[in-house]
Amino acid sequence: MAPLLLFVLLVWAVTLYALRPLFKLVLSRFCSPLRLLPSPPSPSFLVGNLAQISDEENNDIFQSWAQLYGHTFIYRGFINCPRLITTDPLALAYILGHAYDFPRPDFLMEALAEAGAGREGLLTAQGDVHRRQRRILNQAFSPSHIKSLIPIFREKAERLRDIFTQIADALPSVTTTHTDHVLSGPDPCTVLRSPLEPACQPPSTRHRTSPLQTADSFTSTRPAVDVLSWLTRATLDIIGEAGFGYSFHSLPPPGTDHSSANRPESELAHAFAAIFSTSHSFSVLSVLAIWFPFLRRFRPNSRALQEAQATMQRIGTQLINERKSAPLSDEPFCGSRDILSVLIRANATSSPCQALTHSEMLSQITTFLVAGHETTASAITWTLYALARAPVAQAQLRAALRACDKDDLYTALELPLLEYTVREALRLHAPVRSTMRVYAGAAPDCFVPLQRPVRVRWPTWHRLTRRLRFRSRSLTAQEDGNYWWHPESSIHLRHGDIVTIPIQTVNRAPDLWGPDAHEFRPERWTTLPPAVRAVPGLYAHTLTFLNGNGSGTTGNRACIGYRFALAEIKVFLACLLRDLEFTIDDDVVIKKRTNIVTRPIVASSPEIGFQMPLRLRRVPPDEVVGAPNVCS
């Protein structure tokens, strides 16, 4: 009996150890001080409000809840555990400014690692390790270095402009009418399908008719182009050359037939397709897999994801070995100042305790491969979409660009109207809609200050035990049924409490940006509402790149490559919009779908995957495009 009893006890011990996260969740469900905050009703005990917020980028449910429950409230996660969500500027500044006390939750770190960021890269490193890595990498993202990369940005942007111009000129006019039939004969627009599509769609849907092929309730005389797929190629080439001194040849070189639908794609593009180019819908399994890792092997794309990660690791190792074997003085790109050169040079000159290990270097490469082109491609795509929906703003920007000398790109990049257009697009269409933090500071408790007091809901039986406390403070209380409401000027957090930072909601909040907060209006940046200056953002009073104005001691998790991204976006807009007009059919409904990065899908054809079908027209040099806006 003794061996059997020992075996049973061992099984119980292993089970209890494996279920530790679940026990902590159950404990927080009943003991967390967050449970006293106002919250929307939970439709499910198992997944709480998670199903509702899975489409938050389209239904703005956070904004709807904020109107009902205030700037600071909770929603329910797995087994109804409370999660804090706040749009309060002071609370956001505190949480983001104390980044090392508020790291990303483990499940979010795991998701980033699976997406290619690695487990030792800048996105996932913590504390002193993160501080050391960021200090080394800051050298590669200085303003002077970013300026030295602009010729690479320009080369790829002009190459893409030439491709789009050739497409607009070469393809015959296509007139479509209200029908559900595929255009007869070979459709010239089929060559514009996403170059990543064969790698990311199952065989049953790869050849399915797309909105670029189908006459779908509109009349047009210009071809539609999936600009997302082309921008993904272009930004991949840029991060290859500017980041690692390596060309992925994702864009077809000049003189080649880029209209070939069978042009082979690189294996790295295949890997990114497996990771990013599949739409994920909400499922209970995806929630359970967060807390029970063994369930991840049952996900539909589990094997493809593993193969993609292996491909990225292998290519990253190859890049490191090639760069190490080449003399640093003979760098072909960027004057030996690309990201990988900085990493290798840092290892050669730093003390052993400061140098990056091989695995850290590899994680940085995969991190910047992912963050350096997927987010930027998404941002440029959404900017072109916003301008396609606002033809007057597009014409004004084109007029401002044409007022500059064509060869003087640097003057065009300094145009106020271009800056305002980028700010407005990144405000409305942040590539990342929200993020999460978890309290993990040295103290077991934390009190987050609030600019706007929040109503805390205490049961009436707490009145006697807490009356003395309230009498000592200048607070007002209000009884409402079985609950006693009173304002609090801070939020009490305990270890493990999760905080959601709703980037999109803050960027579009009507109480900050005015009643037209959901509209694309670049001219709003000439006279901003005073309220937006309280938003603790790194760039343009928005949370798109986050910040919180943290110091080096409390942590800085702001986007290290934001200058890189802004310069790249501006160069592409300046090169493309000067000669091309982008439009979209009125009845084509674009929705957002998030898989780390927010990307577009056509609402009527979600099975096609991510795409942004815009129509192109070459604008003749002598065409009057309208007077520049007053802010140009």
Coordinates of C-alpha atoms in Angstrom, one line a residue, residues 159-356:
R159 CA 10.6 51.1 -56.5
L160 CA 7.1 50.5 -55.1
R161 CA 5.9 53.7 -56.7
D162 CA 7.2 52.5 -60.1
I163 CA 5.5 49.1 -59.6
F164 CA 2.2 50.8 -58.8
T165 CA 2.5 53.2 -61.7
Q166 CA 3.2 50.4 -64.1
I167 CA 0.2 48.5 -62.8
A168 CA -2.1 51.5 -63.1
D169 CA -0.8 52.2 -66.7
A170 CA -0.6 48.6 -68.0
L171 CA -3.8 47.1 -66.7
P172 CA -6.9 47.6 -68.9
S173 CA -9.8 49.5 -67.4
V174 CA -12.3 47.2 -65.7
T175 CA -15.9 48.2 -65.4
T176 CA -17.8 46.3 -62.8
T177 CA -21.5 46.3 -62.0
H178 CA -23.7 44.9 -59.3
T179 CA -23.3 41.2 -59.7
D180 CA -21.9 38.2 -57.8
H181 CA -20.2 36.6 -60.8
V182 CA -16.5 36.5 -61.4
L183 CA -15.3 38.6 -64.4
S184 CA -15.0 36.4 -67.4
G185 CA -11.6 35.5 -68.8
P186 CA -8.2 36.0 -67.1
D187 CA -8.6 38.8 -64.6
P188 CA -5.7 41.2 -64.7
C189 CA -6.1 41.9 -61.0
T190 CA -5.4 38.3 -60.0
V191 CA -1.7 39.1 -60.2
L192 CA -2.1 41.6 -57.4
R193 CA -3.2 39.0 -54.8
S194 CA -1.1 39.0 -51.7
P195 CA 2.4 37.5 -52.3
L196 CA 2.1 35.9 -48.9
E197 CA -1.3 34.3 -49.6
P198 CA -0.2 30.8 -50.7
A199 CA 1.7 30.3 -47.4
C200 CA -1.1 31.4 -45.1
Q201 CA -4.3 30.0 -46.6
P202 CA -5.5 26.4 -46.7
P203 CA -5.7 24.8 -50.2
S204 CA -9.5 25.1 -50.2
T205 CA -9.3 28.9 -50.1
R206 CA -6.1 29.8 -51.9
H207 CA -7.8 30.1 -55.3
R208 CA -11.1 31.3 -54.0
T209 CA -12.4 34.4 -55.7
S210 CA -11.3 37.6 -53.9
P211 CA -12.9 41.1 -53.9
L212 CA -10.1 42.1 -56.3
Q213 CA -11.5 39.6 -58.8
T214 CA -15.2 39.9 -58.2
A215 CA -17.6 42.6 -59.5
D216 CA -19.1 43.5 -56.2
S217 CA -21.8 46.2 -56.3
F218 CA -19.7 49.1 -57.6
T219 CA -18.7 50.7 -60.8
S220 CA -15.1 51.6 -61.4
T221 CA -12.7 52.1 -64.2
R222 CA -9.5 51.5 -62.3
P223 CA -7.9 48.3 -61.1
A224 CA -7.8 47.4 -57.4
V225 CA -4.5 46.5 -55.8
D226 CA -3.8 44.9 -52.5
V227 CA -1.5 47.5 -51.2
L228 CA -0.9 45.7 -47.9
S229 CA 0.9 42.8 -49.6
W230 CA 3.2 45.1 -51.6
L231 CA 4.0 47.3 -48.6
T232 CA 4.8 44.2 -46.6
R233 CA 7.3 43.3 -49.2
A234 CA 8.8 46.7 -49.3
T235 CA 9.2 47.1 -45.6
L236 CA 10.8 43.7 -45.3
D237 CA 13.4 44.7 -47.8
I238 CA 14.0 47.9 -45.8
I239 CA 14.5 46.2 -42.5
G240 CA 16.8 43.7 -44.2
E241 CA 19.1 46.4 -45.7
A242 CA 18.8 49.1 -43.0
G243 CA 18.8 46.6 -40.1
F244 CA 21.2 43.9 -41.2
G245 CA 22.9 45.0 -44.3
Y246 CA 21.2 42.2 -46.1
S247 CA 18.7 42.2 -49.1
F248 CA 15.8 39.8 -49.0
H249 CA 14.8 40.7 -52.6
S250 CA 11.1 40.7 -51.6
L251 CA 10.3 43.4 -54.1
P252 CA 11.0 42.5 -57.7
P253 CA 14.1 44.3 -59.1
P254 CA 13.7 46.9 -61.9
G255 CA 13.3 45.4 -65.3
T256 CA 11.5 42.2 -64.1
D257 CA 8.0 41.2 -64.8
H258 CA 6.5 42.0 -61.4
S259 CA 3.0 41.1 -62.7
S260 CA 3.8 37.4 -62.6
A261 CA 1.4 35.7 -60.2
N262 CA 3.8 32.8 -59.9
R263 CA 6.8 34.8 -58.8
P264 CA 8.4 32.7 -56.0
E265 CA 8.5 34.3 -52.5
S266 CA 11.3 34.1 -50.0
E267 CA 11.1 31.5 -47.3
L268 CA 11.2 34.4 -44.8
A269 CA 8.1 35.8 -46.3
H270 CA 6.6 32.3 -46.0
A271 CA 7.5 32.3 -42.3
F272 CA 5.9 35.7 -41.7
A273 CA 2.8 34.5 -43.5
A274 CA 2.4 31.6 -41.1
I275 CA 2.8 33.9 -38.1
F276 CA 0.8 37.0 -39.1
S277 CA -1.3 36.3 -42.2
T278 CA -3.9 34.1 -40.7
S279 CA -7.0 35.6 -39.1
H280 CA -7.6 34.4 -35.6
S281 CA -11.2 34.2 -34.2
F282 CA -12.0 34.0 -30.5
S283 CA -12.2 30.6 -29.1
V284 CA -12.4 29.1 -25.6
L285 CA -9.4 26.9 -26.5
S286 CA -7.2 30.0 -27.2
V287 CA -8.1 31.2 -23.7
L288 CA -7.5 27.9 -22.0
A289 CA -4.1 27.6 -23.8
I290 CA -2.9 30.7 -22.0
W291 CA -3.2 29.1 -18.6
F292 CA -2.6 25.5 -19.7
P293 CA 0.4 25.5 -22.1
F294 CA 0.1 21.8 -23.0
L295 CA -3.1 22.8 -24.9
R296 CA -1.1 24.9 -27.4
R297 CA -0.1 21.9 -29.3
F298 CA -3.7 21.4 -30.3
R299 CA -4.0 24.7 -32.0
P300 CA -4.8 24.5 -35.8
N301 CA -1.6 26.2 -36.9
S302 CA 0.7 24.8 -34.2
R303 CA 3.0 23.0 -36.6
A304 CA 3.2 25.8 -39.2
L305 CA 4.1 28.2 -36.4
Q306 CA 6.9 26.0 -35.2
E307 CA 8.3 25.7 -38.7
A308 CA 8.1 29.4 -39.1
Q309 CA 9.9 30.0 -35.9
A310 CA 12.7 27.6 -36.9
T311 CA 13.0 29.3 -40.3
M312 CA 13.4 32.7 -38.6
Q313 CA 16.0 31.3 -36.1
R314 CA 18.0 29.7 -38.9
I315 CA 18.0 32.9 -41.1
G316 CA 18.9 35.0 -38.0
T317 CA 21.9 32.7 -37.2
Q318 CA 23.0 32.9 -40.9
L319 CA 22.9 36.7 -40.7
I320 CA 25.0 36.8 -37.5
N321 CA 27.6 34.4 -38.9
E322 CA 27.9 36.3 -42.2
R323 CA 28.3 39.7 -40.5
K324 CA 30.8 38.3 -38.0
S325 CA 32.9 36.9 -40.8
A326 CA 32.9 40.3 -42.7
P327 CA 35.3 43.1 -41.6
L328 CA 33.3 45.8 -40.0
S329 CA 35.0 48.5 -42.1
D330 CA 33.7 47.0 -45.3
E331 CA 30.0 47.2 -44.5
P332 CA 27.9 47.7 -47.6
F333 CA 25.1 49.6 -46.0
C334 CA 24.6 52.5 -43.6
G335 CA 28.3 53.1 -42.9
S336 CA 28.5 50.1 -40.6
R337 CA 25.7 51.4 -38.5
D338 CA 22.9 49.0 -39.2
I339 CA 21.4 47.2 -36.2
L340 CA 23.4 44.0 -36.5
S341 CA 26.7 45.9 -36.9
V342 CA 25.9 47.8 -33.7
L343 CA 25.3 44.5 -31.9
I344 CA 28.5 42.9 -33.1
R345 CA 30.5 46.0 -32.4
A346 CA 29.0 46.2 -28.9
N347 CA 30.1 42.6 -28.2
A348 CA 33.6 43.4 -29.4
T349 CA 34.0 46.5 -27.3
S350 CA 31.9 45.8 -24.1
S351 CA 33.0 44.1 -21.0
P352 CA 31.8 40.4 -20.7
C353 CA 29.1 41.4 -18.3
Q354 CA 27.7 44.0 -20.7
A355 CA 28.1 42.1 -24.0
L356 CA 25.1 40.4 -25.6

